[in-house]
CSV table of C-alpha atoms and ligand atoms in Angstrom, one decimal:
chain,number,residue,atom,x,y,z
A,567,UNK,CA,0.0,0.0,0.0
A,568,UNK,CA,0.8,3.5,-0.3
A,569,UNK,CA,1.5,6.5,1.2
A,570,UNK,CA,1.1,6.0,5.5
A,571,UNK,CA,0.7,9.4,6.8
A,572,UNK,CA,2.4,8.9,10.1
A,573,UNK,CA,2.5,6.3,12.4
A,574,UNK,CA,0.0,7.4,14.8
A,575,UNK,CA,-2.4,8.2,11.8
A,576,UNK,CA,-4.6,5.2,10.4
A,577,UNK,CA,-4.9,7.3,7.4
A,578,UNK,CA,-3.5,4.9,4.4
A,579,UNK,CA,-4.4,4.8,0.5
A,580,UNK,CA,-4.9,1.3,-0.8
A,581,UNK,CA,-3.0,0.0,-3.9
A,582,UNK,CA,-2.7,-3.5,-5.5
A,583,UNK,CA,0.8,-4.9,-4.5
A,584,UNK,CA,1.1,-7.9,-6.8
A,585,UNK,CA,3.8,-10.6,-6.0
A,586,UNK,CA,3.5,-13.1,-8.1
A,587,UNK,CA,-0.1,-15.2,-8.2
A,588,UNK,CA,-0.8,-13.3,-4.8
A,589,UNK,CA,-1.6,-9.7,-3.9
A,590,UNK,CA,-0.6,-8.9,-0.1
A,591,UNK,CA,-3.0,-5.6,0.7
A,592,UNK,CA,-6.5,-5.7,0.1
A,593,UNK,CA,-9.2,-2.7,-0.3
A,594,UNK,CA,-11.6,-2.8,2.6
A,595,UNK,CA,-14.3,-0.8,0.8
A,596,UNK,CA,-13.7,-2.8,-2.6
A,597,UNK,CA,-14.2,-5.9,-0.6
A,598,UNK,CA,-17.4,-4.5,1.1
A,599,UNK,CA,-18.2,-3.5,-2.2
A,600,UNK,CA,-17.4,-6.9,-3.7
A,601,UNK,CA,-19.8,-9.1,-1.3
A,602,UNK,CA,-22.7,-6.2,-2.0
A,603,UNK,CA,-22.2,-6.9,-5.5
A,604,UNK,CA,-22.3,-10.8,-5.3
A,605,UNK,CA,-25.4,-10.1,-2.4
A,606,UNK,CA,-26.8,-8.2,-5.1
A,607,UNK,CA,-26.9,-10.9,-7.2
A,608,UNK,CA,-28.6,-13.1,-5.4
A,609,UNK,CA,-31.3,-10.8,-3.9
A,610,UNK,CA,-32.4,-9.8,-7.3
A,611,UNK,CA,-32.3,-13.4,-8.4
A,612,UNK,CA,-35.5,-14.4,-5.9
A,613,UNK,CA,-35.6,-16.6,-3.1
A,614,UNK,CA,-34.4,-20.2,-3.1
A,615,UNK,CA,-36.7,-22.8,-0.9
A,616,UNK,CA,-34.1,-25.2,0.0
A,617,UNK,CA,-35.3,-26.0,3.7
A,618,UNK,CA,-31.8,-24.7,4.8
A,619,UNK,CA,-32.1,-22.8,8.4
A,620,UNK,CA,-28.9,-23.5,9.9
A,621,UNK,CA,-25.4,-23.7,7.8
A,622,UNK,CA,-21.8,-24.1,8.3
A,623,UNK,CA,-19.2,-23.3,5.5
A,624,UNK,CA,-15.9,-23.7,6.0
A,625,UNK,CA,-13.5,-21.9,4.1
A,626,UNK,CA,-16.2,-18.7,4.3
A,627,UNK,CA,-14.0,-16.0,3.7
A,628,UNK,CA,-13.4,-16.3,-0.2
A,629,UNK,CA,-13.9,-17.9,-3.6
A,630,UNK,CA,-16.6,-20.7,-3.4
A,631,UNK,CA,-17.3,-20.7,0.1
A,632,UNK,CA,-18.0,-17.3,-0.1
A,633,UNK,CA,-20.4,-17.5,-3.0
A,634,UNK,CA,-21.6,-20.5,-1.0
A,635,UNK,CA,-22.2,-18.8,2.1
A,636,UNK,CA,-24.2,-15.5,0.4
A,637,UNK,CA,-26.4,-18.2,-1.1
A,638,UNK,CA,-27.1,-19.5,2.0
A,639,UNK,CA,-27.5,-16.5,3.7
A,640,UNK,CA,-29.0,-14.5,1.0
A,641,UNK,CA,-31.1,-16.9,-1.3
A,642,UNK,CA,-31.8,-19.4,1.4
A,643,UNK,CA,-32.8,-17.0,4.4
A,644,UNK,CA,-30.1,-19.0,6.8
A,645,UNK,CA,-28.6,-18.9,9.4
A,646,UNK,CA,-24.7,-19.1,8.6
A,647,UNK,CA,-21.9,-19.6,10.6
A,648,UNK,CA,-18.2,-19.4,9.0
A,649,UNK,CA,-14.9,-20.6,9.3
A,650,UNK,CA,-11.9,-19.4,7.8
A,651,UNK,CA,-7.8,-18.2,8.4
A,652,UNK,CA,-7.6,-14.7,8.0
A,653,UNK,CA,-5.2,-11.9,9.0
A,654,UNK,CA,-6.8,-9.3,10.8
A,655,UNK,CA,-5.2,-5.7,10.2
A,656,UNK,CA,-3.4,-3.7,11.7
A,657,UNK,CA,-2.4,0.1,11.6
A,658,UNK,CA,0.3,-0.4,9.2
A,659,UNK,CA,-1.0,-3.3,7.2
A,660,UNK,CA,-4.2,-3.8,5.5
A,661,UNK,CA,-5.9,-7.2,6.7
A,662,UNK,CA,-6.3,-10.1,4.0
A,663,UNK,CA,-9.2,-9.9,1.7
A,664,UNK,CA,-10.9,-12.4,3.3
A,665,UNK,CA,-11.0,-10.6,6.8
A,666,UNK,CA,-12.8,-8.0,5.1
A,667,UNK,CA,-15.5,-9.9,3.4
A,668,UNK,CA,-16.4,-11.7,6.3
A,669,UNK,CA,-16.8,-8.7,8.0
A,670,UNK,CA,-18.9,-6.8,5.0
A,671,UNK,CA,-20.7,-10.1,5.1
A,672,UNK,CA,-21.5,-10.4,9.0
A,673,UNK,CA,-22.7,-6.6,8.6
A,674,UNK,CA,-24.9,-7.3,5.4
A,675,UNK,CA,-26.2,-10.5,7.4
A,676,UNK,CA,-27.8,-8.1,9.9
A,677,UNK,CA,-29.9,-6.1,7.3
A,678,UNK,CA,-31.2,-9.4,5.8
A,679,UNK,CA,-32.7,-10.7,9.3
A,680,UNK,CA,-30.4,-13.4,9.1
A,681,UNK,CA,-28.0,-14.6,12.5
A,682,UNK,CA,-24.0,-14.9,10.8
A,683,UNK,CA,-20.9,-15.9,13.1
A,684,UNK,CA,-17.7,-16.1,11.8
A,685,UNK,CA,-14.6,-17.9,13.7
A,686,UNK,CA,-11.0,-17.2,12.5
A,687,UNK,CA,-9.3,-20.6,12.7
A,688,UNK,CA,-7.6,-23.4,11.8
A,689,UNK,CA,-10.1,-25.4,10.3
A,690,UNK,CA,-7.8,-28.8,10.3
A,691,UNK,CA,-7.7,-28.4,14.8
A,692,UNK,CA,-9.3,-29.9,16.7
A,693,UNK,CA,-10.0,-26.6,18.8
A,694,UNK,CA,-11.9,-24.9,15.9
A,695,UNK,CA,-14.6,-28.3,15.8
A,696,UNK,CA,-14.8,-27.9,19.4
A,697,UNK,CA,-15.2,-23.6,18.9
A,698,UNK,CA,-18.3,-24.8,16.4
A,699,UNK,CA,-19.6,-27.0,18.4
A,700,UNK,CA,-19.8,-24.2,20.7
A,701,UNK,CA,-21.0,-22.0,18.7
A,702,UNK,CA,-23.8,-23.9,17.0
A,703,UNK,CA,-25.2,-25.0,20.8
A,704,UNK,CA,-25.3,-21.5,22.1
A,705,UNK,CA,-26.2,-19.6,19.0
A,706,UNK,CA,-27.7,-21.9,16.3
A,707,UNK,CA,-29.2,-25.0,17.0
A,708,UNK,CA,-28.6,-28.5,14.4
A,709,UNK,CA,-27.3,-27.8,11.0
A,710,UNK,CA,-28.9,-28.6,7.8
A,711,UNK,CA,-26.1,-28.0,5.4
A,712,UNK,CA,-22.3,-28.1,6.2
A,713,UNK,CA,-20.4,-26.7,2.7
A,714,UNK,CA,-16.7,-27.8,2.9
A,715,UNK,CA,-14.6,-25.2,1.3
A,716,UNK,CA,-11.4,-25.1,2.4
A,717,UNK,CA,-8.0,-24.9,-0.3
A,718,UNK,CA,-5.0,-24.8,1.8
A,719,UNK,CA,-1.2,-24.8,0.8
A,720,UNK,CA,-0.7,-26.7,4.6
A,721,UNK,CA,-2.8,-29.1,7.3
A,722,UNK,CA,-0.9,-29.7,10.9
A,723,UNK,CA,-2.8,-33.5,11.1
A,724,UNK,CA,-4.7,-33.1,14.3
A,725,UNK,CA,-3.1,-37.0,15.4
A,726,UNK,CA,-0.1,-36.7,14.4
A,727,UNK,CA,1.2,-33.5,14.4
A,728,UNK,CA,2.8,-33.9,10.9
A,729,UNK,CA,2.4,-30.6,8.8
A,730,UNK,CA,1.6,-32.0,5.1
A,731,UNK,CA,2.2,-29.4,2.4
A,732,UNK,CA,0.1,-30.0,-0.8
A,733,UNK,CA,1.8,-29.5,-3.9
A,734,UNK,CA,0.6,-29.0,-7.4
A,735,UNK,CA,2.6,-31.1,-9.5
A,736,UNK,CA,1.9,-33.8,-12.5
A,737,UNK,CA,2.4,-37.5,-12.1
A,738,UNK,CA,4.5,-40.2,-14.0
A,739,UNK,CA,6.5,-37.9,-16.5
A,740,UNK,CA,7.9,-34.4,-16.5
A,741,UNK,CA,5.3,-31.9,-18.1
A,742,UNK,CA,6.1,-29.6,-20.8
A,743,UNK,CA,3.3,-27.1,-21.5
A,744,UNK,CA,2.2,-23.8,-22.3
A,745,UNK,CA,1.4,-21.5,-19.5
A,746,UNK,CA,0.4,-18.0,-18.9
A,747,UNK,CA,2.7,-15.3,-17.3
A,748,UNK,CA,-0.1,-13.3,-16.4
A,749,UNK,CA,2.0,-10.2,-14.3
A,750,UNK,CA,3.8,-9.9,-17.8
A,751,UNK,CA,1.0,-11.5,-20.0
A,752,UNK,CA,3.0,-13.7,-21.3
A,753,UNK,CA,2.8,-17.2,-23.0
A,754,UNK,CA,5.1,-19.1,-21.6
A,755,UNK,CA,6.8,-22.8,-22.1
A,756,UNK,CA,6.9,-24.0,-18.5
A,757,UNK,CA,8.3,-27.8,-17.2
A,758,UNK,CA,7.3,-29.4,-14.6
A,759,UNK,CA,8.7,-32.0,-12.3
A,760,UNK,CA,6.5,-35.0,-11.5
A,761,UNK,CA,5.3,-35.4,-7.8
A,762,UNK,CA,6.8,-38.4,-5.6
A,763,UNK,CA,4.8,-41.0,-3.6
A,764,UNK,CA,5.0,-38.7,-0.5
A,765,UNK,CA,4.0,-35.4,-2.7
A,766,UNK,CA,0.9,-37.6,-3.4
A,767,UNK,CA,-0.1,-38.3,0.1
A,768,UNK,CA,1.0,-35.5,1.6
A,769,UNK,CA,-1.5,-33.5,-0.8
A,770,UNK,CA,-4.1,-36.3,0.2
A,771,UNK,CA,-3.8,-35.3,3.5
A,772,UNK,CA,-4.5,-31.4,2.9
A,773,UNK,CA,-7.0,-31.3,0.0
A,774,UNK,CA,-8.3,-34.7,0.4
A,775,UNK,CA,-11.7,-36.1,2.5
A,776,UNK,CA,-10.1,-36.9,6.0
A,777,UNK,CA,-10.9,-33.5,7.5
A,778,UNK,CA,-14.2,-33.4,6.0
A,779,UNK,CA,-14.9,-36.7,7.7
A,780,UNK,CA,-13.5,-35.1,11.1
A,781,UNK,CA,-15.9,-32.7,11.0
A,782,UNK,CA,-18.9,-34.5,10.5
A,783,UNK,CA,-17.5,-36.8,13.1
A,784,UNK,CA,-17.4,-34.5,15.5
A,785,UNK,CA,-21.1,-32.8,14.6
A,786,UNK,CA,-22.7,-36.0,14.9
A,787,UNK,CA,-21.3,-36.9,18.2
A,788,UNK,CA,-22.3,-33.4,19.2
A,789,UNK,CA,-26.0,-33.8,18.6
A,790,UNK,CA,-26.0,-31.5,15.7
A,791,UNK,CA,-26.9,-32.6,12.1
A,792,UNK,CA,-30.7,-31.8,11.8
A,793,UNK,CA,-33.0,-34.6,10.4
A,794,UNK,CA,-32.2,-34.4,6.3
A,795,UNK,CA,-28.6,-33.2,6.4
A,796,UNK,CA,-26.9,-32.5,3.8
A,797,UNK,CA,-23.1,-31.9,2.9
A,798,UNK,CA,-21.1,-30.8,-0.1
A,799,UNK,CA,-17.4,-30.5,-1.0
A,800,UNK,CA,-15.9,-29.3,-3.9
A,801,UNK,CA,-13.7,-30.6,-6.7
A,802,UNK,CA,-12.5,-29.7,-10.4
A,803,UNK,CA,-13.1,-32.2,-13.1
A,804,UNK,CA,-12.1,-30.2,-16.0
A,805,UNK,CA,-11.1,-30.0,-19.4
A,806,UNK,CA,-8.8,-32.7,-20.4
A,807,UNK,CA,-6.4,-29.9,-21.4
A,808,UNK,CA,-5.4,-29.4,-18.0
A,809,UNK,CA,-5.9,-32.6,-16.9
A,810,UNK,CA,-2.3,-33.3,-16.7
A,811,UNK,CA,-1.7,-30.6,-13.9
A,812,UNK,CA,-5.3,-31.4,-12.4
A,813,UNK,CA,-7.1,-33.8,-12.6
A,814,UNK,CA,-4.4,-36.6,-13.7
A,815,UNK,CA,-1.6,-34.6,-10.8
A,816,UNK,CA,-1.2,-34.5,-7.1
A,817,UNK,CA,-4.1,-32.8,-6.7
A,818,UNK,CA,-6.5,-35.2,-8.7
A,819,UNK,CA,-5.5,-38.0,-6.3
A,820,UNK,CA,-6.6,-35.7,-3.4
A,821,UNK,CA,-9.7,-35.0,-5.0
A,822,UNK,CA,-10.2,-38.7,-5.5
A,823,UNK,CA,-9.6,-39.2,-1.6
A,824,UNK,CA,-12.5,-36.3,-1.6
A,825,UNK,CA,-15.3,-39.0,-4.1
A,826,UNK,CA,-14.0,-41.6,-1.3
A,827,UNK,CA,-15.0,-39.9,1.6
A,828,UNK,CA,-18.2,-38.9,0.0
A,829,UNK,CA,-19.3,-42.4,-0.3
A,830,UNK,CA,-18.2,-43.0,2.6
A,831,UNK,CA,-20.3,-40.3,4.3
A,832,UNK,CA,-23.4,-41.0,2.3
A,833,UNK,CA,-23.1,-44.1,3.9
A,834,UNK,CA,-23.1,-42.8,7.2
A,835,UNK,CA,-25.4,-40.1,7.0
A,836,UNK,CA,-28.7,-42.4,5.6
A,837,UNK,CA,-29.9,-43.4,8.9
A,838,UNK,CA,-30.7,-39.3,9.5
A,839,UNK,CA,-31.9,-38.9,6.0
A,840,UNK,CA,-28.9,-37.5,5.4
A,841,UNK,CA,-26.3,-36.8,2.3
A,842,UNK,CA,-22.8,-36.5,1.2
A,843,UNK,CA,-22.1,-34.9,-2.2
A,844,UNK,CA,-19.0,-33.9,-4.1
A,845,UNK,CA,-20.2,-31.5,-6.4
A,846,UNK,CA,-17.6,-30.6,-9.0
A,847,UNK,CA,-17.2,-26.8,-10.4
A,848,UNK,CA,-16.2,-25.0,-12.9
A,849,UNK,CA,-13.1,-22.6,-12.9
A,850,UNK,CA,-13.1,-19.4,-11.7
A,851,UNK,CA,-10.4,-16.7,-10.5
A,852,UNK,CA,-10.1,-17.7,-6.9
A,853,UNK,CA,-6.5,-17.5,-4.7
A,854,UNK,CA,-6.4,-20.9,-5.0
A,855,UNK,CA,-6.9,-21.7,-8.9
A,856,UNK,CA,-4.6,-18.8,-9.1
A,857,UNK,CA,-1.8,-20.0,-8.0
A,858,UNK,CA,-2.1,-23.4,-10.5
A,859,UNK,CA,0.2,-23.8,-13.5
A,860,UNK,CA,-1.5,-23.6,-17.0
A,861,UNK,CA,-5.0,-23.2,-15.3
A,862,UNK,CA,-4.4,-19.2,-16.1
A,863,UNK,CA,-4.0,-19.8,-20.0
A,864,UNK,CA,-6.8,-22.3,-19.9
A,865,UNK,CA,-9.2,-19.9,-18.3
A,866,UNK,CA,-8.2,-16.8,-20.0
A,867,UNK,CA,-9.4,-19.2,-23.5
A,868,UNK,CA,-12.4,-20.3,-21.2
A,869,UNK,CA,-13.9,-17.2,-20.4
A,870,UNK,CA,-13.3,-15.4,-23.6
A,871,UNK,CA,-15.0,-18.5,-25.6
A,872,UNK,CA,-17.8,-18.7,-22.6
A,873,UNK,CA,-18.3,-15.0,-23.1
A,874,UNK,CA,-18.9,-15.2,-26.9
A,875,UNK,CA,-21.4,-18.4,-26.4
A,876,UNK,CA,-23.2,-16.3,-23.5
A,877,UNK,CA,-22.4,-19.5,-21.0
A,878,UNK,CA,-20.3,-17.4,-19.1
A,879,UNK,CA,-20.6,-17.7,-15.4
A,880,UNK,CA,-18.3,-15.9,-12.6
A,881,UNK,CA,-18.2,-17.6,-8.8
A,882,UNK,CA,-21.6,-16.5,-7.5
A,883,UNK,CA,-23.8,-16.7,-10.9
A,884,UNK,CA,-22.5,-20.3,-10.6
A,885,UNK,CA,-23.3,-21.4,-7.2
A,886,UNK,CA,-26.8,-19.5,-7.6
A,887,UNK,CA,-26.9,-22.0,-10.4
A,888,UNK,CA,-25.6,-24.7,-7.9
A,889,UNK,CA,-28.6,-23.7,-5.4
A,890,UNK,CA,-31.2,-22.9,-7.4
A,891,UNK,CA,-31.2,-26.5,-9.4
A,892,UNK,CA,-29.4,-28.7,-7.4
A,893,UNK,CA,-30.4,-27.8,-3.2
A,894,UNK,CA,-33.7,-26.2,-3.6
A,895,UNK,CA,-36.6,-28.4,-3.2
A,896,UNK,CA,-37.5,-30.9,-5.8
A,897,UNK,CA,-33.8,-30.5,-7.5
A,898,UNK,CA,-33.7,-33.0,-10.5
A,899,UNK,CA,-29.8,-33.8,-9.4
A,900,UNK,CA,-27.6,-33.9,-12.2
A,901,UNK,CA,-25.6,-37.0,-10.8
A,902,UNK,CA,-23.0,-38.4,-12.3
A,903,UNK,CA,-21.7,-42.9,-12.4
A,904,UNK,CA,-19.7,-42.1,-9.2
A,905,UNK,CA,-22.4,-39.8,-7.4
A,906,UNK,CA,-21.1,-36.5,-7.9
A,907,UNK,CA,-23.8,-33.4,-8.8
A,908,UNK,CA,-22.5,-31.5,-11.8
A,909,UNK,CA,-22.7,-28.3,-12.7
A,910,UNK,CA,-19.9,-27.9,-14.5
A,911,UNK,CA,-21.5,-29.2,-18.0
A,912,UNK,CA,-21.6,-26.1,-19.3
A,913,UNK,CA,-17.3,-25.5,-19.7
A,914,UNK,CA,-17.5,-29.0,-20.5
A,915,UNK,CA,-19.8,-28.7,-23.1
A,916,UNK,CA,-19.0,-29.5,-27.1
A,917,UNK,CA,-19.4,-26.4,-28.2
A,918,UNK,CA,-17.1,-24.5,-25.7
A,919,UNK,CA,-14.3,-27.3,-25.4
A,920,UNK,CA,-13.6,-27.6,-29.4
A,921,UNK,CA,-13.4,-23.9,-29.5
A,922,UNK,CA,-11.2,-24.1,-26.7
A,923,UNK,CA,-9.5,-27.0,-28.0
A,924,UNK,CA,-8.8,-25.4,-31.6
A,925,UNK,CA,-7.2,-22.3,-30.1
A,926,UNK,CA,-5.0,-24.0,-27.4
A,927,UNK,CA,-2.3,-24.9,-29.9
A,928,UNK,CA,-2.7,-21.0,-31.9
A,929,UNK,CA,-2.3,-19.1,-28.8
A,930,UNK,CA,0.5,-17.2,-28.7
A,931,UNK,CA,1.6,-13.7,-26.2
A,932,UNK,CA,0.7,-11.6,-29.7
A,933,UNK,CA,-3.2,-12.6,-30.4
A,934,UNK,CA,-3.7,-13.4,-26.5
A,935,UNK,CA,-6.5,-10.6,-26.1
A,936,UNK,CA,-7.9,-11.5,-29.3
A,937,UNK,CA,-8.1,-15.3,-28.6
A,938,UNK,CA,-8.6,-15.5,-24.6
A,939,UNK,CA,-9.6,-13.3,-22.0
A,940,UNK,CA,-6.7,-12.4,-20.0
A,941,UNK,CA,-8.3,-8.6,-19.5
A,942,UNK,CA,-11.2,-10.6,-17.7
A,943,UNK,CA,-8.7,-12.8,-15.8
A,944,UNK,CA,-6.8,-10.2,-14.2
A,945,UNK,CA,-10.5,-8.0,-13.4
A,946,UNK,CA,-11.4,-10.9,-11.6
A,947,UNK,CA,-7.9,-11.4,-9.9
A,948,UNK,CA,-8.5,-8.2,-8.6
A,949,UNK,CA,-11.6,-8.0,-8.1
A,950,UNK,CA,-10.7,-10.6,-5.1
A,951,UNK,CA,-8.5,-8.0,-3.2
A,952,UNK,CA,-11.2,-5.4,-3.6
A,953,UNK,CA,-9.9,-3.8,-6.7
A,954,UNK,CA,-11.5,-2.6,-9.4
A,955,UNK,CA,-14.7,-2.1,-7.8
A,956,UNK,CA,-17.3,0.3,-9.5
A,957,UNK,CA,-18.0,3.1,-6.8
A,958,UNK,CA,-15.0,2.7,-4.9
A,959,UNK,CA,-12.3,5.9,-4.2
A,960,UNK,CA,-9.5,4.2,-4.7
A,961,UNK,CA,-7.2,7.5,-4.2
A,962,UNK,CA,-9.0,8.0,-0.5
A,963,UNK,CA,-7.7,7.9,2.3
A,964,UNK,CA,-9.2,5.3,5.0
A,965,UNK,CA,-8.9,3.6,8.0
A,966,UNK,CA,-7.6,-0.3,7.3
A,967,UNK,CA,-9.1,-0.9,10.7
A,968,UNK,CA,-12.1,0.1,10.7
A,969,UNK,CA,-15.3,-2.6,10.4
A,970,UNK,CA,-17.6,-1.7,7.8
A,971,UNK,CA,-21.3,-0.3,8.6
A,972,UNK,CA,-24.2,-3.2,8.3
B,1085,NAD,P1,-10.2,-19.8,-2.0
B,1085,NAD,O1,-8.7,-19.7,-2.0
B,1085,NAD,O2,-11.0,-18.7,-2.7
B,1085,NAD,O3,-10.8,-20.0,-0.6
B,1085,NAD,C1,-10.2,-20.9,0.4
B,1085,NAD,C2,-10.9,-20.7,1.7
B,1085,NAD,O4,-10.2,-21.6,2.6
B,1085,NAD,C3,-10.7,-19.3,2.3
B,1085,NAD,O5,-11.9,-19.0,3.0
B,1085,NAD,C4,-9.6,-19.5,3.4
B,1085,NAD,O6,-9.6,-18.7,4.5
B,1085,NAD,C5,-9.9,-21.0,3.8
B,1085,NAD,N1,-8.8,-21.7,4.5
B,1085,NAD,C6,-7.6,-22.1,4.0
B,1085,NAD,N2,-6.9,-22.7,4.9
B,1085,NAD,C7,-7.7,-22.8,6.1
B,1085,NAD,C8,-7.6,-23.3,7.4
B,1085,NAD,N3,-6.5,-24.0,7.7
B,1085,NAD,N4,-8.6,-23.1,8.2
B,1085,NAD,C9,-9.7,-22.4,7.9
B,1085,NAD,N5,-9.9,-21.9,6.7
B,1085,NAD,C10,-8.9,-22.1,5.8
B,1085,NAD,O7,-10.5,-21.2,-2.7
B,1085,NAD,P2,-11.6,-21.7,-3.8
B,1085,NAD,O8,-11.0,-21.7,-5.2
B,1085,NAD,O9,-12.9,-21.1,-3.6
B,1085,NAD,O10,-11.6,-23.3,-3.4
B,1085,NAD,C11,-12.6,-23.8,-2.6
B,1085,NAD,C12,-12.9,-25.3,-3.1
B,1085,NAD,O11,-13.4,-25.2,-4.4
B,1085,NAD,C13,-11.6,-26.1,-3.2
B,1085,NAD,O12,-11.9,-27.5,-2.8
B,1085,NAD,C14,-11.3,-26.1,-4.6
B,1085,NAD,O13,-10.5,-27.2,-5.1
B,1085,NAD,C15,-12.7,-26.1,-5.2
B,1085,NAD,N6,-12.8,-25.7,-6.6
B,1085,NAD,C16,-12.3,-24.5,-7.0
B,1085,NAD,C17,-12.4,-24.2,-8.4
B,1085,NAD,C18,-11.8,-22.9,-8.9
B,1085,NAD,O14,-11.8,-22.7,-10.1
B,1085,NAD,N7,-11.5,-21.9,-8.0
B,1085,NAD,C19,-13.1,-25.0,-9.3
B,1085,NAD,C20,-13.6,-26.2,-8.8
B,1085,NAD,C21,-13.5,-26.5,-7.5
């Protein structure tokens, strides 16, 4: 950030600072502004009778969980409360994104009628089941849904006290492919070294279905899945362009752990009348898909080519969509051989993945804007931080402490 006018003045002016896939200040008012907009959305998109009264998402603060959250709150008329790991600010130091959309949330919540708690914790501890547990006795009652949203880089495993650190690499042989610089927007060659045995299940153990088990674990022996339950966690099928880095990498075997556990908990949840579903998603510009190889030049050609086909869907538009036909009452679920609810049909569809797949092999740094979207890409990566916000000063001065009005 810029310009701190003293150090007993709170007075700062927010800028980007970009290092990397990551930005480390955030806009407090762009992120206000950026949950209003995605509220927005959903108010003027009706109501959603999906029997939902109490909800719990973890990973609330951002991305999917976020969308997933103002759904609930918003289309659903819940009752939410959040988990997430945040950085809270301080004078000197804008907080992360996150921490201020959970706020703007919690402040929004109030105007809709509707109860939100948010807890800043480690959603892998054992302490932060117990802090819900807590929570939902004194201030919520049973759950209906539980949304598991979490994408971490690290899980400390509550047993063992090992810290696993996922990685994103492919498996079997190196990876040569094309990639996207997108500080520079570049093209770019990039090679990538195939994961180990322990790469693999050390990202089993941080993106894979343990700690969504855990949790419902814990719920269950506190009393408090409602009658009807229902659970969803995320994965990313994808185009088989990216495949090798996904699906077919380190990750994909953590998302497989993820379909395991899902069967695992249907299993366990029927005598309640309960459910376990992994829904899978399409790509969007989160912090997390940021920071995958390839995945940048493959969405910059998805949303340009989603855009021109009028398919095109940001994070919220496509958990509405998630909500509206696949948890309100009466869904026809769109279920796939091994259980999971789609809803990513439409970037899979024919129509967008040729077009995709006939300009992956032309795309070059020169005719990048006209054959991809990487304008869109890094709006949205902004957006995130609370950048590029309509109706947002962006040259005022303002207090990075300060909690927004409700
Ligand atoms: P994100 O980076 O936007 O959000 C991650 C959330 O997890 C944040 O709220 C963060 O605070 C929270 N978190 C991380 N570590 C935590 C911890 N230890 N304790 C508590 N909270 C923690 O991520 P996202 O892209 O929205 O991803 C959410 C899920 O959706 C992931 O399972 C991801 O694989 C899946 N998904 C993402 C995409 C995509 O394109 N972004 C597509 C399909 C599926």
């Amino acid at each position: 950030m810029a310009d701190q006018r003293g150090s007993d003045c709170l007075a700062m002016i927010v800028k980007p600072r970009i290092r990397g896939f990551i930005c480390t200040t955030a806009h407090p008012l762009g992120c206000a502004a950026n949950v209003r907009r995605q509220l927005d959305t959903v108010k003027t998109a009706g109501p959603i009778e999906a029997g939902v009264r109490n909800a719990l998402v973890l990973g609330c603060s951002g991305g999917y969980g976020l969308a997933s959250r103002i759904l609930a709150g918003a289309g659903c008329g819940a009752n939410t409360l959040g988990v997430s790991l945040e950085k809270p600010p301080t004078t000197a130091k804008t907080a992360t994104a996150g921490w201020y959309n959970n706020a703007a949330f919690e402040a929004e919540a109030t105007a809709l009628g509707v109860r939100a708690q948010t807890l800043n914790a480690d959603a892998f501890a054992d302490a932060a089941k117990d802090q819900v547990v807590e929570a939902l006795k004194e201030n919520f009652g049973p759950l209906d849904l539980l949304v598991y949203s979490l994408a971490s880089p690290v899980r400390k495993h509550p047993r063992t006290g090992v810290l696993h650190r996922s990685v994103i690499k492919p498996l079997g042989e190196p990876l040569r492919m094309k990639s996207l610089n997108v500080d520079k927007g570049e093209v770019v060659e990039v090679e990538l070294a195939p994961g180990s045995d322990a790469d693999v299940a050390n990202t089993v153990a941080v993106m894979g279905g343990e700690d969504w088990e855990l949790w419902i674990d814990a719920l269950d022996r506190a009393g408090l899945l409602a009658p009807g339950f229902r659970t969803l966690a995320f994965t990313y099928l994808g185009s088989e362009l990216t495949w090798p880095i996904y699906r077919g990498g380190t990750l994909g075997k953590a998302k497989e752990d993820l379909d395991r556990a899902a069967t695992a908990l249907r299993a366990r949840l029927a005598p309640l009348g309960g459910v376990a579903r992994v829904a899978s998603l399409k790509g969007v510009v989160t912090q997390a898909s940021s920071a995958i190889p390839v995945v940048p030049l493959y969405m910059s050609l998805l949303f340009k080519v989603m855009k021109e086909q009028a398919l095109h869907e940001g994070c919220i538009e496509h958990i509405h969509r998630l909500f509206a036909t696949q948890l309100a009452r009466g869904a026809a679920l769109r279920l796939d051989e091994s259980g999971r609810i789609r809803v990513d049909d439409l970037e899979l569809s024919e129509p967008v993945q040729n077009e995709i797949r006939r300009r992956w092999p032309l795309v070059t740094t020169e005719n990048l804007h006209e054959l991809g979207d990487l304008a869109g890409f890094k709006a949205d990566f902004l957006n995130i931080f609370g950048f590029g916000l309509d109706g947002v000063d962006y040259d005022a001065d303002l207090d990075p402490t300060a909690r927004p009005l409700g």
